[in-house]
Coordinates of C-alpha atoms and ligand atoms in Angstrom, one line a residue:
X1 CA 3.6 20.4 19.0
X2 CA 6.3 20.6 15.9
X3 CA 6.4 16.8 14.2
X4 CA 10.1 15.9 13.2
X5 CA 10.3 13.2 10.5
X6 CA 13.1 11.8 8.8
X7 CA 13.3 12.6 5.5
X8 CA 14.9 10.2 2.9
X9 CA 15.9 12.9 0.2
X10 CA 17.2 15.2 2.5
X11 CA 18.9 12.5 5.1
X12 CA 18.2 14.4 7.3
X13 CA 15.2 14.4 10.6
X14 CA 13.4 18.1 9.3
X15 CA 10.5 19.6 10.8
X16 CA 7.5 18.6 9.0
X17 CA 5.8 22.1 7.7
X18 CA 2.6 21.1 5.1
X19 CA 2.7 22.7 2.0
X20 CA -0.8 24.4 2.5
X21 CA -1.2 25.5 6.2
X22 CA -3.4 22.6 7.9
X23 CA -3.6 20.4 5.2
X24 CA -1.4 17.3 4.5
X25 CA -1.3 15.0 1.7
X26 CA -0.1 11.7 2.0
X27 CA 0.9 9.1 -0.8
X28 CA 1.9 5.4 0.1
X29 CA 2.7 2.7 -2.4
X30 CA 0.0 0.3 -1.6
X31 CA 0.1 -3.5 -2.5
X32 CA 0.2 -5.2 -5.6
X33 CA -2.6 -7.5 -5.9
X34 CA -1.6 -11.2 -6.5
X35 CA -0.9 -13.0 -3.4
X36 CA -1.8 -12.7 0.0
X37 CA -0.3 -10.2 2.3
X38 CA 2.9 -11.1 3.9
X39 CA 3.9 -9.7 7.3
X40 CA 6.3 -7.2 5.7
X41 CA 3.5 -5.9 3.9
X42 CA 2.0 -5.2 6.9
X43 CA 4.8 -3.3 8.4
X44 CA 4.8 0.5 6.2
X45 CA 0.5 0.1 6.4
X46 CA 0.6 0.2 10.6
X47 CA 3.6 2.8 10.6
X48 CA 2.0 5.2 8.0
X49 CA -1.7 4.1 9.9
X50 CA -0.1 5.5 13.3
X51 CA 1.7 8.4 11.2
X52 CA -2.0 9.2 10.1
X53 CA -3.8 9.1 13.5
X54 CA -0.9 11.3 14.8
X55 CA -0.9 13.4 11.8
X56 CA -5.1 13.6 12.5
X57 CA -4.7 14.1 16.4
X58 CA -2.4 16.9 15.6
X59 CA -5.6 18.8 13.8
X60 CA -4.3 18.2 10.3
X61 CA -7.2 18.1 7.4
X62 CA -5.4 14.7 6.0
X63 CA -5.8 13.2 2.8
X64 CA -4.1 9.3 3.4
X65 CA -4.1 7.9 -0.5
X66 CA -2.5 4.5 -0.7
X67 CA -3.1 2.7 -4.3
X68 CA -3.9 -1.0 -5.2
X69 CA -1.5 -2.1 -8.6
X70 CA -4.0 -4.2 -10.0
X71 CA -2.2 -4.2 -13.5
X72 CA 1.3 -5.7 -13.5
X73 CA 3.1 -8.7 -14.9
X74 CA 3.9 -11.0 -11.5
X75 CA -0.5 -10.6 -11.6
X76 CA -0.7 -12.3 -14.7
X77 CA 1.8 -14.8 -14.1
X78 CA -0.2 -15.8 -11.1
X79 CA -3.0 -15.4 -12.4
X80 CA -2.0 -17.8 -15.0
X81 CA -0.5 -20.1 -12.4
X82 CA -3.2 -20.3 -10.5
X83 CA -6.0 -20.9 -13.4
X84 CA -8.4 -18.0 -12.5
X85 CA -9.2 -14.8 -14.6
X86 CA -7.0 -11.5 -14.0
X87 CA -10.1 -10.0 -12.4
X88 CA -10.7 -12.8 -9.6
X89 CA -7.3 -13.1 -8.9
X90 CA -7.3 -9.1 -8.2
X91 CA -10.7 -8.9 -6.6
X92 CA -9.9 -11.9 -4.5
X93 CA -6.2 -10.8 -3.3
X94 CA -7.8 -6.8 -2.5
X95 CA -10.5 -8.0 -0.4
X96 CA -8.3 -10.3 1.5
X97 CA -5.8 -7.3 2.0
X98 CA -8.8 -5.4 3.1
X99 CA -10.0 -7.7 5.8
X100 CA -6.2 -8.6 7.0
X101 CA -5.4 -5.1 7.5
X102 CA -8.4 -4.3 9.3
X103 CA -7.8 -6.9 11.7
X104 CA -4.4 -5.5 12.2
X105 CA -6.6 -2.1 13.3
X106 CA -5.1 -0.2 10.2
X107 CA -7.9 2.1 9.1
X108 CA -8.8 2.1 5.6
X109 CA -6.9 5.3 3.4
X110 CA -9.1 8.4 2.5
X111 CA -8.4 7.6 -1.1
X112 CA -7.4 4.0 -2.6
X113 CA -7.0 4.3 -6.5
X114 CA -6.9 1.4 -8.4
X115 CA -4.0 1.0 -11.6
X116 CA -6.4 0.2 -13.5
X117 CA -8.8 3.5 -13.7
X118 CA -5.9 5.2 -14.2
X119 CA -4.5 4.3 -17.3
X120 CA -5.5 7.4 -19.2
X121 CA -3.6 9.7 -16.9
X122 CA -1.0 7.5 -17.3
X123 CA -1.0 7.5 -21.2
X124 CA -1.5 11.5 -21.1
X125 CA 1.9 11.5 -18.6
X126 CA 3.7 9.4 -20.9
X127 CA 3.1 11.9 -24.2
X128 CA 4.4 15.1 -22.1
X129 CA 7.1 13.2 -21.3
X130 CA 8.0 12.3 -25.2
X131 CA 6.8 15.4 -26.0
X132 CA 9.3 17.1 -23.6
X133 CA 12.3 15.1 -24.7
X134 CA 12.5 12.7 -21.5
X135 CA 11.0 9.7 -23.1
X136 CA 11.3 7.8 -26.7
X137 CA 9.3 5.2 -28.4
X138 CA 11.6 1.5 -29.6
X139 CA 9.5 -1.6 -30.1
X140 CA 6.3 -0.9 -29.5
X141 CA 7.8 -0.1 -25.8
X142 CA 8.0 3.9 -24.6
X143 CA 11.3 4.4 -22.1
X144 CA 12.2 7.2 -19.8
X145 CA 15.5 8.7 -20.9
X146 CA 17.4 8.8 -18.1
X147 CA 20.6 10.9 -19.4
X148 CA 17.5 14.0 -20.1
X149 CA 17.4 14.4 -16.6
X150 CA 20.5 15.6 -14.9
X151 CA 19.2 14.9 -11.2
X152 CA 18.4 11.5 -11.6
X153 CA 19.6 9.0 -8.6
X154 CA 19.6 12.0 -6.7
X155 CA 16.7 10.6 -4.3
X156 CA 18.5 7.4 -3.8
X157 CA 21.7 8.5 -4.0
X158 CA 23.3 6.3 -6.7
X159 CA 25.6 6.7 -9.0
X160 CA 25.0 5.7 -12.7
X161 CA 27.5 2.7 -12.3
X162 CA 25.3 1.4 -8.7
X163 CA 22.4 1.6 -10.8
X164 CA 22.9 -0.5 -13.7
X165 CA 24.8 -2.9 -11.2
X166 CA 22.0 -2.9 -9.0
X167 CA 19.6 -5.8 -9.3
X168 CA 15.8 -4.4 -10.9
X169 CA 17.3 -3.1 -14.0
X170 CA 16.4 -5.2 -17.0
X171 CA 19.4 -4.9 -19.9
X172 CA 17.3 -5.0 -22.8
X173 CA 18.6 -4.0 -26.6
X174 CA 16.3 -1.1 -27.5
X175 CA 16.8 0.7 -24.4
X176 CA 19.2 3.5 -25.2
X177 CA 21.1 3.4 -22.2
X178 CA 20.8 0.4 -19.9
X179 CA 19.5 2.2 -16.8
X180 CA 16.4 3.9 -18.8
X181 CA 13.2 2.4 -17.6
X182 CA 9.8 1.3 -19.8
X183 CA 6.8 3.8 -19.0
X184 CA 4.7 1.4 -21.7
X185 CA 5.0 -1.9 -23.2
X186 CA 2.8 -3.8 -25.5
X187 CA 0.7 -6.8 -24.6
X188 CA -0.3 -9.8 -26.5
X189 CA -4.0 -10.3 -27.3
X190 CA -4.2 -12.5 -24.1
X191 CA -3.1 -9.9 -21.2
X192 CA -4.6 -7.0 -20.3
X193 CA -3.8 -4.0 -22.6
X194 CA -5.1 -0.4 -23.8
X195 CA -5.0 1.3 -27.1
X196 CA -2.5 3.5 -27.0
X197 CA -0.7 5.8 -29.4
X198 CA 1.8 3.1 -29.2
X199 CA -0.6 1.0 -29.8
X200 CA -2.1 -2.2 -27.4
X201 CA -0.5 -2.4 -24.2
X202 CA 0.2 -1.8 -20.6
X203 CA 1.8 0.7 -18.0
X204 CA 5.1 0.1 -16.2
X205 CA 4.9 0.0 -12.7
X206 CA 6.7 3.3 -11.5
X207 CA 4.4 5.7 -14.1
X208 CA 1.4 4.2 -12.4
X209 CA 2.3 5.9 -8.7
X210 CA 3.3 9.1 -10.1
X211 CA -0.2 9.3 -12.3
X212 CA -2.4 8.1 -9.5
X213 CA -0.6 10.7 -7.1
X214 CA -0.8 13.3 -9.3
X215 CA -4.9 12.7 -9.9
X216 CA -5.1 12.4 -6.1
X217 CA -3.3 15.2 -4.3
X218 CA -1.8 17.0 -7.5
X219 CA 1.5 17.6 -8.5
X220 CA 3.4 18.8 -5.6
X221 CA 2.4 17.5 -2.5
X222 CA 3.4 16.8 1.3
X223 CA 4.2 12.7 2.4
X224 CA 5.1 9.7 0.1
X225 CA 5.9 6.6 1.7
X226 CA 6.6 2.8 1.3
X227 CA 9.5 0.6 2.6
X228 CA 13.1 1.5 2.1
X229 CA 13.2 -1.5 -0.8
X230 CA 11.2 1.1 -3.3
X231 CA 13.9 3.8 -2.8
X232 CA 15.4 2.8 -6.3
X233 CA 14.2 2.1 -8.6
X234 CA 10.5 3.0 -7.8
X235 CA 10.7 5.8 -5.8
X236 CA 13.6 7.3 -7.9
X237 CA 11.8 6.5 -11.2
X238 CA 8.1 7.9 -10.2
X239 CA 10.6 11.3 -9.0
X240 CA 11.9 11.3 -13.0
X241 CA 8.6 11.0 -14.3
X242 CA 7.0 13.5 -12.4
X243 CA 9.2 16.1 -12.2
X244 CA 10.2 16.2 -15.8
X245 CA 6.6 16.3 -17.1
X246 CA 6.5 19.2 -14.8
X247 CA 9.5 20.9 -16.0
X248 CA 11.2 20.4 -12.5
X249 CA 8.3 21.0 -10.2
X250 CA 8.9 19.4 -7.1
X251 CA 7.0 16.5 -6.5
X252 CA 6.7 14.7 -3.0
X253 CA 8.6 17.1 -0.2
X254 CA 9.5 14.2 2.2
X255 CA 10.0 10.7 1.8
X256 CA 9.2 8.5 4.7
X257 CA 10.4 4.9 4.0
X258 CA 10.6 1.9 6.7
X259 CA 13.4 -0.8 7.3
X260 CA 12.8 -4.1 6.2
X261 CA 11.6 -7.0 7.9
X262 CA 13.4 -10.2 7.8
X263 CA 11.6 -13.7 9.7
X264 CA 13.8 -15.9 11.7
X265 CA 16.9 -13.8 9.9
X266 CA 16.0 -14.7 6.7
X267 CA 15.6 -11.9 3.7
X268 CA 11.5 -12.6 3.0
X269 CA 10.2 -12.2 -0.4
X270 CA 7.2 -13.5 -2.5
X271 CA 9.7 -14.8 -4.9
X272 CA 11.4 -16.8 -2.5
X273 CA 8.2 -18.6 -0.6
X274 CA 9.2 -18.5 2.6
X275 CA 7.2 -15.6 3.8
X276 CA 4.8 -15.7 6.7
X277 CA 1.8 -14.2 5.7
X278 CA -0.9 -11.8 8.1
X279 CA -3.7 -14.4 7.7
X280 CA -1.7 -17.2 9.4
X281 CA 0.3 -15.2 12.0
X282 CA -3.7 -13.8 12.4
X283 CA -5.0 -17.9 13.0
X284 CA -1.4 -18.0 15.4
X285 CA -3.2 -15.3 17.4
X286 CA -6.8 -16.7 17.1
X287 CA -7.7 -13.1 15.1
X288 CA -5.9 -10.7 17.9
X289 CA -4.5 -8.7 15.0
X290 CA -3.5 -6.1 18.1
X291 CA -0.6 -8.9 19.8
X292 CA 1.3 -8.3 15.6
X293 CA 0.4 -4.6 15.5
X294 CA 2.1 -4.4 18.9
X295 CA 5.3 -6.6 17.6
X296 CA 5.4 -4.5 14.6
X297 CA 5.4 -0.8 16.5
X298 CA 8.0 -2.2 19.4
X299 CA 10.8 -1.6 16.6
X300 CA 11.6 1.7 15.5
X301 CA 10.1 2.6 12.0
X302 CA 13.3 3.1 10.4
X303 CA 14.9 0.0 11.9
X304 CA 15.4 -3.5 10.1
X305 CA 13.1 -5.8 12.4
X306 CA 13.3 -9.4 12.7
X307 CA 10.3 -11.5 12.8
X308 CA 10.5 -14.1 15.4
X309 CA 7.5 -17.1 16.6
X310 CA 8.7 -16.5 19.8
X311 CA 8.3 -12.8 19.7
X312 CA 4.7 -12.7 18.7
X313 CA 4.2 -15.1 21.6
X314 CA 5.8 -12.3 23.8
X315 CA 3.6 -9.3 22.5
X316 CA 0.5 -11.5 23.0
X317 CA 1.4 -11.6 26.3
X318 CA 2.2 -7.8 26.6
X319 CA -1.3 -6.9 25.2
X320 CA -2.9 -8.9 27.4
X321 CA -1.2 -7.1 30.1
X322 CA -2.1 -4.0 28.8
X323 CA -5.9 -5.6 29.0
X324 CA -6.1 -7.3 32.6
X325 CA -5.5 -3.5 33.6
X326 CA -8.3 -2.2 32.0
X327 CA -10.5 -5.6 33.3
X328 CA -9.5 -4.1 37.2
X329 CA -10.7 -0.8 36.4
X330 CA -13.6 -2.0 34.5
X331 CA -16.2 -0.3 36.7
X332 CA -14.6 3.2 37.0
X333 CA -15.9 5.7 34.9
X334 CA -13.7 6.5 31.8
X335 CA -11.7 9.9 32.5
X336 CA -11.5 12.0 29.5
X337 CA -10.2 10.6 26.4
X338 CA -7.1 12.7 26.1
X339 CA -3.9 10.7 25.4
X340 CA -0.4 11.4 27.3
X341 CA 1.7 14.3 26.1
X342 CA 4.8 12.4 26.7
X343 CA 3.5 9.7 24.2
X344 CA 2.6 12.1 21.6
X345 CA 6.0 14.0 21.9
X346 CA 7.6 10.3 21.2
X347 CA 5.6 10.4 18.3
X348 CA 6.3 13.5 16.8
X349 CA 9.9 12.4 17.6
X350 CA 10.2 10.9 13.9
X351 CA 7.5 8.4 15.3
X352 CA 9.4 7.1 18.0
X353 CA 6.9 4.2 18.8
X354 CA 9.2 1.7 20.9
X355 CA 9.5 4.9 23.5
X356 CA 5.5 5.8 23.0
X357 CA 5.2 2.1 23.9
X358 CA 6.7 2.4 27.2
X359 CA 5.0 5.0 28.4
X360 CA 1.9 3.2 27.4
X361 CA 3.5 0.3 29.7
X362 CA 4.2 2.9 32.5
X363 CA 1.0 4.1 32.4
X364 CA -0.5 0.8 33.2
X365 CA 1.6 0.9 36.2
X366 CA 0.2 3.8 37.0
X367 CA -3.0 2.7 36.8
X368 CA -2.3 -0.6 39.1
X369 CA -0.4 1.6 41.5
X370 CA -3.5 4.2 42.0
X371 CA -5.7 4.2 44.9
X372 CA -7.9 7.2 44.5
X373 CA -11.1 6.3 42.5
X374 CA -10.7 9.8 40.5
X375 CA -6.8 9.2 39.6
X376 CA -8.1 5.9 38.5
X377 CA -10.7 7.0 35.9
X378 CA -8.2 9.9 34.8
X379 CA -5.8 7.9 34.2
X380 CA -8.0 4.6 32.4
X381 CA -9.3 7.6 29.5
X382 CA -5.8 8.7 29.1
X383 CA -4.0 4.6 28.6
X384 CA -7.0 4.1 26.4
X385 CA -6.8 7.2 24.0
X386 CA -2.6 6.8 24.3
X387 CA -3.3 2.9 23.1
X388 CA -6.2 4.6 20.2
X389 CA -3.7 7.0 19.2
X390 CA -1.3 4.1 18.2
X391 CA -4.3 1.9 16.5
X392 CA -4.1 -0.1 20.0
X393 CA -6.6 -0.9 23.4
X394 CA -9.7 -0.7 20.4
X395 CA -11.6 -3.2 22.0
X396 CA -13.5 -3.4 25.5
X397 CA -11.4 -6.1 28.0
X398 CA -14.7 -8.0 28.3
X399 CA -14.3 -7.9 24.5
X400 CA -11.1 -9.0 24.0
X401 CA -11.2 -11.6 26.2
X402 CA -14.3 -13.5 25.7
X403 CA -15.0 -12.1 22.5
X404 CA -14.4 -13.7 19.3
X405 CA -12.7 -11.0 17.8
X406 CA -11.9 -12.3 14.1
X407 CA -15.6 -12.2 14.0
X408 CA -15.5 -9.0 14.8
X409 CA -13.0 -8.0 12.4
X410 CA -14.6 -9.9 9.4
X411 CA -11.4 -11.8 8.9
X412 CA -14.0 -15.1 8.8
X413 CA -16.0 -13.3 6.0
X414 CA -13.8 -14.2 3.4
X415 CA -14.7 -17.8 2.3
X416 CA -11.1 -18.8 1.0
X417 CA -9.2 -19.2 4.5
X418 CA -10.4 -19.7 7.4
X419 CA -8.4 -18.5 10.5
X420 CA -11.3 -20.0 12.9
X421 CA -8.7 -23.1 13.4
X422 CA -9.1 -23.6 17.2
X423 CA -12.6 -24.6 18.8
X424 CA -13.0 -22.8 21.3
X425 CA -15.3 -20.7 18.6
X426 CA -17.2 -23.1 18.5
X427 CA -18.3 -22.9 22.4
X428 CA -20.9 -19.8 23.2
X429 CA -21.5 -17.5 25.6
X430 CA -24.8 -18.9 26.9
X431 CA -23.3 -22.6 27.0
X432 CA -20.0 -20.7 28.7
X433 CA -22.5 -19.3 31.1
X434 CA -24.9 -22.3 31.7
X435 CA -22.0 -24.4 32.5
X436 CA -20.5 -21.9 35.0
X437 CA -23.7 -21.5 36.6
X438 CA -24.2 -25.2 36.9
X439 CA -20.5 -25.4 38.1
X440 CA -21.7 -23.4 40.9
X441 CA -24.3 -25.5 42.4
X442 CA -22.2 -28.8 42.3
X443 CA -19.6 -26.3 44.1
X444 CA -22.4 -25.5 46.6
X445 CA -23.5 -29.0 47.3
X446 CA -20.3 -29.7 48.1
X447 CA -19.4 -32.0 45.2
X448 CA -16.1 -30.9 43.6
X449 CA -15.7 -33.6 41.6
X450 CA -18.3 -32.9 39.4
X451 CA -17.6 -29.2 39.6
X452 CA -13.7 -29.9 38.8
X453 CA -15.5 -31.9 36.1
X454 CA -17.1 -28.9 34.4
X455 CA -13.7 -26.9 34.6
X456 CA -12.1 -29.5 32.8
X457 CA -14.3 -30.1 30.1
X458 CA -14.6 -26.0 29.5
X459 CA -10.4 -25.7 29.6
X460 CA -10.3 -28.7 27.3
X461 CA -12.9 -26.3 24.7
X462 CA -10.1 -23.5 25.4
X463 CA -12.0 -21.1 28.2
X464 CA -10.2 -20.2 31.1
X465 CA -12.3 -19.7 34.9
X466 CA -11.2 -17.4 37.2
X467 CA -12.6 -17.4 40.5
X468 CA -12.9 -14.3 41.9
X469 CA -13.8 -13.2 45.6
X470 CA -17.1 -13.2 47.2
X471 CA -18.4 -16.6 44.7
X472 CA -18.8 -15.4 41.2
X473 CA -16.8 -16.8 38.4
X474 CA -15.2 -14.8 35.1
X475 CA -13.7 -16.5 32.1
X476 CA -11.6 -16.0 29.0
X477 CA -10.7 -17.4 25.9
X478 CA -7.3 -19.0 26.2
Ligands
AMP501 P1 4.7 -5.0 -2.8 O1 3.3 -5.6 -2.8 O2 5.7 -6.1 -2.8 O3 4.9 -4.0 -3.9 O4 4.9 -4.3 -1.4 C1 4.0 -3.4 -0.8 C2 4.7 -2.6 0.3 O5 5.3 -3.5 1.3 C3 5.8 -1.7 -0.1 O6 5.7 -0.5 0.6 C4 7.0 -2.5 0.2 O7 8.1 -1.7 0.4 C5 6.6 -3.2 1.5 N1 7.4 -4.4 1.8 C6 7.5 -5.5 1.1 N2 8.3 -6.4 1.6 C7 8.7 -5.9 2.8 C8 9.6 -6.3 3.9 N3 10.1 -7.5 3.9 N4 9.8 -5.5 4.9 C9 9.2 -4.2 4.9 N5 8.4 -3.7 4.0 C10 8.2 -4.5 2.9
ZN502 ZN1 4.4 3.3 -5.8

């Protein structure tokens, strides 16, 4: 099945064809390391997750790189703000991002270089480049020259005026031209730096992508993503650098970006405080990272998407639903694990997820409308490899409604936040089941009191009876 995506330098949906028949490499700007993750982080790592499982189901050999910029200068303001070494700071903020993501079902990339073990490629980039004429050395800082390169603002299509109105470019007087942008600048004796043969100092941001994508996949290769907010000057810059030190070669053939998400119609940034971060929103949905995976695919990739409370109230209820129709089937056999065509045409469709979504939703239908025990289990394999296919339906319904799933996910592992904020974690399965049991016999003895009793008390610890025919009792975690 031919995969259409849209592709940022061209403008234009394209057919995706691989460079190397079968094989796909795929860059994405991962995070920078000095906070925790904010829900519009989130956003490109599920889309470019469910771009890698479709890109996998499709029999691709993929290799999904995504980088961690350990070295940059908002890290050593917080760092300094916060009054813990570069290295915690770094090491504390990854693993975080780590455990978060996973609990949002994003599976780790094949690759995951950090800045920092890359500085030497960077330094080596950065002397073609002033070797070749595109860059110059001024005070103790090395710039890209951006009147060497005739095609630059061609990814993002700026002009030169847009681009030294546009916000990120820093005026500074030994720049040659206000739009050239620093590839190296020096650092004082107390922030990280490198010898150079400019001497002590550190990378800029944009050289660091195109060196770690050039040690990863080489220099021309198939998918670099991110969200539409890195088109310029990131995108555009690592584009200079890596073509020029090339002479021209091309460098990443299409360029996937997503919209950007807003919360409660606000612009969200670090800078500004007021974002919502995947730890908390993960505590809102005691660890169901699936309810805010599900919130995050129901708007199209390329889309802006507003972040509501209200909203993430409505997916948890939607996944849920998706759930209770896997608890009725729960004794039929599992069909074969093969997910819906229509779904993975919506995919291919420039990941058209809100559409894969509903057929995920019909399917359910489908499933409640079935009588037949073999259309049943046919139909069970194929909502839960269509829900696998878009990093959703991972868990058993017994699972994912008694379980605790943050456990699961590790979330809880990390000792600086704890998401475990309701008690009903505190409540387990054998004092679930001995209370159920004794429930029960004050039912049989005819004293409901006591047994209402017993339902009280477990509702008040957050678990959920449901009688069911014929005696026995199931529960959930509310
Ligand atoms: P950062 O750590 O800020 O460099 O961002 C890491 C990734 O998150 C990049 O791909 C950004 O484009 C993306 N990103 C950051 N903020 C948002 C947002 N509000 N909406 C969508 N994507 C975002
Ligand atoms: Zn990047």
């Amino acid at each position: 099945m031919a995969l259409t995506l849209y592709n940022t330098a061209k403008r234009e949906k394209q057919e995706f064809v691989p460079l190397v028949p079968g094989k796909v490499g795929m860059y994405v700007c991962g995070p920078t390391v000095y906070d925790l993750a904010h829900i519009g982080n989130a956003r490109p790592v599920v889309i470019f997750d469910v771009l890698a499982r479709l890109l996998r189901h499709l029999g691709y050999d993929l290799t999904y790189v995504r980088n961690i910029t350990d070295v940059e200068d908002k890290i050593i303001t917080a760092a300094d703000a916060n009054g813990e070494s570069i290295d915690e700071l770094t090491r504390r903020t990854t693993e975080a991002y780590h455990a978060d993501m996973a609990a949002l079902n994003a599976l780790p990339p094949d690759i995951e270089p950090r800045a920092t073990e890359h500085i030497d490629g960077m330094i080596k980039m950065i002397t073609t480049l002033i070797d070749k004429g595109h860059a110059y050395e001024a005070e103790g800082h090395v710039l890209f020259d951006v009147t060497s390169m005739a095609d630059y603002g061609k990814l993002s299509g700026r002009n030169r005026a847009d681009m030294i109105a546009g916000a990120r470019v820093e005026v500074a007087p030994y720049k040659k031209d206000p739009a050239d942008f620093v590839l190296w600048k020096p650092s004082a004796d107390d922030i990280p730096g490198w010898e150079s043969p400019w001497g002590r100092g550190r990378p800029g941001w944009h050289i660091e992508c195109s060196a770690m994508s050039e040690a990863t996949l080489g220099i021309t290769f198939d998918i670099h993503g991110g969200g539409r907010d890195l088109i310029f000057p990131h995108h555009e810059n690592e584009v200079a650098q890596s073509c020029c030190a090339h002479d021209g070669a091309e460098f990443a053939r299409y360029w996937v970006h997503n919209g950007f998400l807003t919360v409660e119609g606000d612009k969200m940034s670090k800078s500004l405080g007021n974002f919502r971060t995947v730890r908390d929103l993960l505590g809102e949905v005691r660890g169901k990272g699936e309810a805010i995976r599900l919130k995050l695919l129901e708007t199209h990739y390329r889309r802006p998407l507003d972040w509501t409370s209200w909203g993430l109230e409505d997916a948890m209820v939607r996944i849920d639903s998706f759930y209770y129709a896997l608890k009725d089937v729960r004794d039929i056999k599992t069909g074969p694990l093969v997910p819906d065509q229509d779904l993975v045409e919506a995919l291919c469709d420039d990941l058209n997820t809100p559409l894969a979504l509903k057929i995920l939703k019909d399917l359910t239908s489908k499933l409640w409308a079935a009588e037949e025990k073999s259309e049943r289990s046919k139909i069970k394999g194929k909502l839960i490899a269509s829900g696998n296919l878009l990093g959703l339906l991972e868990y058993d319904q017994k699972e994912w409604f008694q379980g605790e799933i943050s456990q699961r996910r590790e979330v809880l592992a990390s000792d600086d936040i704890d998401i475990s904020t309701n008690e009903n974690a505190n409540i387990s399965r054998i004092e679930i089941d001995e209370l159920i049991a004794e429930r029960l016999k004050e039912k049989k003895n005819k004293n409901f009191s006591k047994s209402d009793e017993i339902r009280d008390h477990l509702k008040s610890r957050g678990i959920i009876l449901e009688d069911m025919p014929g005696g026995t009792t199931d529960w959930k975690r509310a």
